[in-house]
Amino acid sequence: MKYERQDQLKLSVFKRLYYNGPLSLAELSTFTNKSVPNITSIINNLVKEGYAVQHGLAPSTGGRRPAKYRLSSKKKQYILAVAMDQFVSRIVAYNLANEIIGSEVSITLPLKDNGAALNQLCQFIRSYIDQTGIKHEHVLGVGIGMPGFIDVEKGLNASFLPTGSKEIGLRDKLTQSLGLPVYIENDSSVIAISELHFGAARGLKDVMVVNMGWGIGLGMIVNGSLFRGHNGYAGEFSHIPLSHTNKLCSCGKRGCLEVDASLLVAVENAKQAMAKGTTSNLQKLFEAKEKAEGDLLIEAAKIGDQLAVESLSDAAFMVGKGIATLIHIMNPERVVLSGRGAAAGKLLLAPVQRAINEFCIPKLAEQTDVAISNLGYQAELLGAASLVIENCELHRN
């Protein structure tokens, strides 16, 4: 029992160093609520095993400057992070210092109506491991953020990547196929985890993280932790019935926010406007097909293309209307706009804030800050890596 408690404390210190960077023994003692001698013993073990190294000195408080410690970038323990959306999957490897090893790789991997998607995902991960030359025994685990209804406890995705078996869920199937520990989570929840540890939600207790992508997702930070709901399905923000149209949503219902507010809809609206004669640089960009159309729309808006700006603004206003509903229900201290669409930056703030001002009770609205994520496309990858950190076991080699 004593050794179990020490291993738990060791993991707690390990996680704190991963998320916070260099810390002194006193700071670690405060974070973990354990005595300095106890923390000193843990740090000495982590240093001996190669997980931690001394990293400079903390500012003086009147006496001898205390040493700081961080996780070692030279320890041969790596994290594979996979970020998936409905069309593209990306992978990257991090060392323990949260530095990218090698380079990020992406492939087109459609999930809907693709019976080969699971095999393609496994092959993608295997190929990346071979490409980087990382040995299996040096991989702490694989964290995957993916769309769909994810039951984290059972390791199931009720929406995509069926395993073809009632006996084995997606997480266990991936673990079995890859021969590595695999952890899965909904993409919007993964982005919220990333914002909590590294981004605009860091240090805050109650935050709504809106994932603006091909759909509209939501990750909820409640009392400083990710809130998943009863089965892990909390946060289906895009299916709040706020649409003014009678368009059919991907979920099979009508009137969902997603049919007016996603990047896919913004792109489609821009195409319809151009078909009716509106002039835009988007015409040539879409024809070239060098990038995903949603990314091209954002890039065009950032350089002032009027149609792109209007299309994004219309979508952002509807997102803001949905956020007003969230504010009424959750009373968050901050709403973070993250995910793919957050690359539009400040272009989103004005229409989102305008909608909040129009639809939200002023007393509640004035208590909620709206911020744009500064993590960019790394948000989902960093969150996927965090899944491994939260669940891993430290090897004693």
XYZ file of C-alpha atoms in Angstrom:
397
model
C 0.000 0.000 0.000
C 2.867 2.355 0.852
C 4.502 1.707 -2.518
C 1.170 2.273 -4.293
C 0.817 5.669 -2.600
C 4.372 6.587 -3.558
C 3.745 5.558 -7.176
C 0.613 7.699 -7.237
C 2.544 10.671 -5.866
C 5.295 10.036 -8.391
C 2.749 10.185 -11.214
C 1.234 13.331 -9.716
C 4.635 15.063 -9.671
C 5.345 13.799 -13.191
C 2.073 15.275 -14.490
C 2.649 18.581 -12.737
C 6.076 18.943 -14.343
C 4.626 18.030 -17.746
C 1.862 20.627 -17.586
C 3.681 23.393 -15.723
C 7.291 23.099 -16.813
C 10.161 23.799 -14.405
C 9.118 23.857 -10.735
C 10.947 24.005 -7.418
C 10.508 21.451 -4.640
C 8.500 23.995 -2.660
C 6.190 24.652 -5.609
C 5.658 20.938 -6.131
C 4.952 20.573 -2.424
C 2.270 23.276 -2.663
C 0.687 21.779 -5.795
C 0.550 18.233 -4.392
C -0.073 19.148 -0.762
C 2.802 16.870 0.286
C 5.820 17.635 2.451
C 9.051 18.921 0.907
C 11.038 15.863 2.173
C 8.477 13.574 0.505
C 8.662 15.565 -2.757
C 12.464 15.557 -2.559
C 12.462 11.759 -2.416
C 10.137 11.562 -5.432
C 12.226 14.014 -7.456
C 15.425 12.147 -6.608
C 13.832 8.950 -7.965
C 12.655 10.691 -11.140
C 16.144 12.114 -11.669
C 17.760 8.725 -11.025
C 15.447 7.080 -13.578
C 16.142 9.798 -16.148
C 12.662 11.303 -16.184
C 13.609 14.631 -14.589
C 16.592 16.961 -14.632
C 17.574 20.082 -12.755
C 16.714 23.224 -14.691
C 18.087 26.452 -13.294
C 17.237 28.215 -10.056
C 14.076 29.837 -8.792
C 14.109 33.557 -7.846
C 15.567 34.276 -4.420
C 13.191 34.934 -1.534
C 15.944 36.083 0.779
C 18.061 32.977 1.131
C 19.696 30.431 -1.095
C 17.971 30.184 -4.482
C 16.145 26.841 -4.780
C 16.727 24.514 -7.730
C 14.015 23.925 -10.292
C 13.278 20.643 -12.029
C 11.658 19.736 -15.339
C 11.046 16.571 -17.336
C 13.975 15.476 -19.458
C 13.917 15.865 -23.231
C 16.572 13.142 -23.482
C 14.575 10.377 -21.816
C 13.597 7.830 -24.462
C 9.902 7.931 -23.674
C 7.592 9.385 -26.304
C 3.930 10.199 -26.758
C 2.061 9.719 -30.030
C -0.765 12.216 -30.492
C -3.413 11.775 -33.183
C -5.958 14.460 -34.116
C -8.848 13.346 -36.306
C -11.739 15.130 -37.932
C -14.239 13.683 -40.375
C -11.884 14.098 -43.331
C -8.250 14.452 -42.223
C -6.106 12.749 -39.564
C -2.834 14.146 -38.207
C -0.137 12.577 -36.058
C 2.928 13.827 -34.231
C 5.327 12.505 -31.580
C 6.259 14.478 -28.463
C 9.065 13.901 -26.012
C 8.533 14.402 -22.275
C 9.492 18.075 -22.571
C 6.461 18.481 -24.864
C 8.721 19.052 -27.867
C 7.775 17.674 -31.280
C 10.007 14.823 -32.472
C 10.324 14.651 -36.235
C 7.455 16.399 -37.981
C 3.681 16.339 -38.131
C 2.166 14.077 -40.798
C -1.393 14.118 -42.127
C -3.498 11.986 -44.444
C -6.955 12.216 -45.946
C -9.030 9.733 -43.975
C -12.796 10.151 -44.394
C -14.759 8.532 -41.579
C -18.335 8.544 -42.849
C -19.347 5.479 -44.877
C -15.739 4.240 -44.910
C -15.565 0.615 -43.835
C -11.772 0.628 -44.161
C -11.239 3.639 -41.870
C -10.085 1.619 -38.846
C -7.477 -0.311 -40.812
C -6.338 2.896 -42.497
C -5.909 4.571 -39.106
C -3.835 1.670 -37.769
C -1.647 1.653 -40.866
C -1.198 5.428 -40.610
C 0.054 5.137 -37.016
C 2.316 2.163 -37.800
C 3.837 3.972 -40.766
C 4.551 7.022 -38.638
C 6.294 4.921 -35.985
C 8.424 3.303 -38.683
C 9.191 6.696 -40.213
C 10.337 8.243 -36.933
C 12.312 5.187 -35.899
C 10.809 5.199 -32.404
C 10.885 1.776 -30.773
C 7.630 0.389 -29.408
C 9.096 0.003 -25.927
C 9.833 3.742 -25.888
C 6.204 4.761 -26.563
C 4.290 5.714 -23.425
C 1.038 5.509 -25.335
C -1.108 6.779 -28.182
C -3.707 9.485 -27.505
C -6.412 10.004 -30.123
C -8.929 12.823 -30.353
C -11.759 11.931 -32.741
C -15.286 13.027 -33.628
C -18.280 11.055 -32.438
C -20.053 9.920 -29.298
C -17.189 8.582 -27.171
C -17.680 6.464 -24.061
C -14.251 6.876 -22.449
C -14.834 4.280 -19.731
C -15.716 1.533 -22.208
C -13.489 2.829 -24.991
C -16.308 3.019 -27.522
C -17.089 5.353 -30.415
C -20.788 5.069 -31.182
C -20.502 7.195 -34.335
C -17.443 6.133 -36.337
C -14.770 3.436 -36.745
C -16.826 0.317 -35.922
C -14.744 -2.708 -34.938
C -17.175 -5.249 -36.318
C -17.323 -6.950 -32.928
C -19.651 -6.672 -29.939
C -16.949 -8.089 -27.664
C -14.185 -5.558 -28.307
C -14.484 -1.781 -28.392
C -12.498 0.680 -30.467
C -9.897 1.543 -27.802
C -9.158 -2.103 -27.087
C -9.123 -2.962 -30.790
C -6.559 -0.230 -31.457
C -4.475 -1.327 -28.456
C -4.569 -4.898 -29.718
C -3.720 -3.976 -33.314
C -0.891 -1.570 -32.493
C 0.567 -3.392 -29.501
C 0.573 -0.080 -27.596
C -1.606 1.546 -24.920
C -4.257 3.631 -26.711
C -6.579 6.246 -25.198
C -9.473 7.844 -27.097
C -11.600 10.904 -26.440
C -14.026 13.143 -28.300
C -12.192 15.801 -30.300
C -13.942 18.739 -28.610
C -13.210 17.331 -25.150
C -9.566 16.841 -26.149
C -9.366 20.481 -27.258
C -10.866 21.565 -23.931
C -8.238 19.508 -22.079
C -5.561 21.258 -24.127
C -6.939 24.712 -23.335
C -7.147 23.781 -19.644
C -3.500 22.734 -19.391
C -1.789 24.919 -21.982
C -4.149 27.555 -23.334
C -6.790 30.164 -22.617
C -8.526 28.124 -19.880
C -5.366 27.601 -17.833
C -5.813 28.464 -14.169
C -9.590 28.902 -14.518
C -12.355 26.805 -12.975
C -15.464 27.137 -15.160
C -14.871 27.488 -18.889
C -16.785 26.590 -22.038
C -14.450 25.700 -24.937
C -16.173 25.933 -28.318
C -14.582 23.808 -31.042
C -15.249 25.666 -34.279
C -14.619 23.221 -37.084
C -16.507 21.271 -39.720
C -19.155 21.013 -37.018
C -19.540 22.964 -33.761
C -18.343 21.101 -30.685
C -18.099 21.933 -27.010
C -15.795 20.907 -24.195
C -16.851 21.888 -20.682
C -14.453 22.655 -17.853
C -16.361 22.557 -14.565
C -14.571 23.219 -11.275
C -11.225 22.854 -13.004
C -11.893 19.456 -14.615
C -13.343 18.183 -17.863
C -17.069 17.495 -17.540
C -18.170 14.517 -19.625
C -21.701 13.891 -18.402
C -23.284 10.530 -17.551
C -21.945 8.527 -20.517
C -19.335 10.960 -21.786
C -21.673 12.510 -24.354
C -21.964 15.967 -22.792
C -21.222 18.940 -25.022
C -23.287 18.292 -28.157
C -23.500 22.024 -28.676
C -24.051 21.841 -32.442
C -27.378 20.075 -32.018
C -29.101 22.773 -29.984
C -32.206 23.653 -32.081
C -31.400 27.289 -32.888
C -31.422 27.277 -36.691
C -33.791 29.560 -38.573
C -33.950 27.077 -41.457
C -35.501 23.673 -41.932
C -32.289 22.085 -43.183
C -31.628 18.473 -42.267
C -28.658 18.053 -39.910
C -26.143 15.198 -40.070
C -27.751 13.834 -36.890
C -31.047 13.325 -38.752
C -32.884 16.161 -36.997
C -33.869 19.589 -38.283
C -33.129 23.019 -36.866
C -29.729 22.229 -35.319
C -27.218 25.036 -34.814
C -24.719 23.138 -36.971
C -26.704 23.672 -40.178
C -26.145 27.448 -39.877
C -22.839 27.759 -38.036
C -20.210 25.230 -39.130
C -17.274 25.845 -41.468
C -18.855 23.466 -43.977
C -21.968 25.650 -44.053
C -19.928 28.857 -44.306
C -18.116 27.388 -47.326
C -21.376 26.270 -48.920
C -22.945 29.703 -48.394
C -19.934 31.328 -50.060
C -20.219 28.959 -53.037
C -23.915 29.735 -53.441
C -23.201 33.470 -53.379
C -20.521 33.087 -56.070
C -22.913 30.995 -58.183
C -25.295 33.954 -58.076
C -22.605 36.322 -59.320
C -20.790 37.574 -56.211
C -17.138 38.268 -56.990
C -14.556 36.754 -54.643
C -10.966 35.491 -54.561
C -12.457 32.286 -53.196
C -13.375 31.188 -56.710
C -9.737 30.628 -57.728
C -8.762 29.316 -54.302
C -11.493 26.673 -54.305
C -10.633 25.620 -57.873
C -6.948 25.173 -56.983
C -7.863 22.780 -54.150
C -4.471 23.199 -52.480
C -5.974 23.135 -48.969
C -9.235 22.252 -47.260
C -11.946 24.701 -48.308
C -12.621 25.759 -44.723
C -8.980 26.739 -44.286
C -9.059 28.654 -47.577
C -12.171 30.518 -46.442
C -10.407 31.586 -43.246
C -7.275 32.667 -45.107
C -9.322 34.733 -47.560
C -11.226 36.399 -44.718
C -7.975 37.299 -42.946
C -6.750 39.206 -46.024
C -10.048 41.051 -46.363
C -12.069 39.124 -48.956
C -15.558 40.518 -48.395
C -17.523 37.352 -49.187
C -15.276 35.252 -46.935
C -15.649 37.773 -44.111
C -19.447 37.838 -44.479
C -19.727 34.041 -44.602
C -17.622 33.617 -41.461
C -19.410 36.455 -39.691
C -22.830 34.915 -40.332
C -21.637 31.580 -38.938
C -19.948 33.257 -35.956
C -23.120 35.189 -35.124
C -25.067 31.932 -34.901
C -22.321 30.451 -32.719
C -22.646 33.521 -30.495
C -26.380 32.919 -30.235
C -25.647 29.397 -29.032
C -23.041 30.705 -26.601
C -25.673 33.014 -25.105
C -27.665 29.886 -24.260
C -24.580 28.311 -22.665
C -23.981 31.410 -20.562
C -27.543 31.269 -19.246
C -27.139 27.604 -18.283
C -23.526 27.401 -17.072
C -22.524 30.943 -16.052
C -18.894 30.361 -17.112
C -16.089 32.784 -16.324
C -14.747 32.432 -19.859
C -15.759 31.091 -23.263
C -12.813 30.058 -25.453
C -13.169 29.898 -29.232
C -10.819 27.108 -30.290
C -10.386 24.468 -32.966
C -9.887 24.882 -36.699
C -12.073 27.985 -37.034
C -10.189 29.862 -34.322
C -7.520 30.561 -36.952
C -9.831 33.381 -38.077
C -8.850 35.128 -34.839
C -10.400 38.486 -34.050
C -12.709 38.277 -37.062
C -14.878 35.985 -34.931
C -15.081 38.143 -31.831
C -17.266 40.972 -33.120
C -20.158 38.826 -34.456
C -19.966 36.438 -31.490
C -20.052 39.323 -29.008
C -22.864 41.022 -30.949
C -24.993 37.888 -30.642
C -24.212 37.543 -26.931
C -25.199 41.173 -26.381
C -28.444 40.613 -28.268
C -29.555 37.305 -26.764
C -27.958 37.106 -23.321
C -29.137 38.708 -20.081
C -26.686 41.609 -19.567
C -25.980 40.743 -15.923
C -24.729 37.301 -17.001
C -23.025 38.405 -20.211
C -20.884 40.995 -18.448
C -19.501 38.290 -16.136
C -18.250 36.148 -19.036
C -15.077 36.832 -21.000
C -14.793 35.603 -24.613
C -11.280 34.703 -25.785
C -9.659 33.290 -28.916
C -7.354 30.301 -28.446
C -3.673 30.878 -29.118
C -2.925 27.167 -29.593
C -4.016 27.019 -33.227
C -3.973 23.629 -34.944
C -1.852 22.222 -32.105
C -4.784 22.312 -29.676
C -6.157 18.865 -30.483
C -2.697 17.284 -30.713
C -1.626 18.679 -27.329
C -4.882 17.452 -25.815
C -4.416 13.999 -27.326
C -0.937 13.844 -25.780
C -2.484 14.777 -22.430
C -4.674 11.663 -22.620
C -1.503 9.585 -22.445
C -0.043 11.639 -19.591
C -3.242 11.219 -17.581
C -3.297 7.450 -18.014
C 0.296 6.289 -18.437
C 2.485 4.189 -16.189
C 6.138 5.157 -15.787
C 8.602 2.489 -16.796
C 11.533 1.911 -14.449
C 14.065 1.275 -17.206
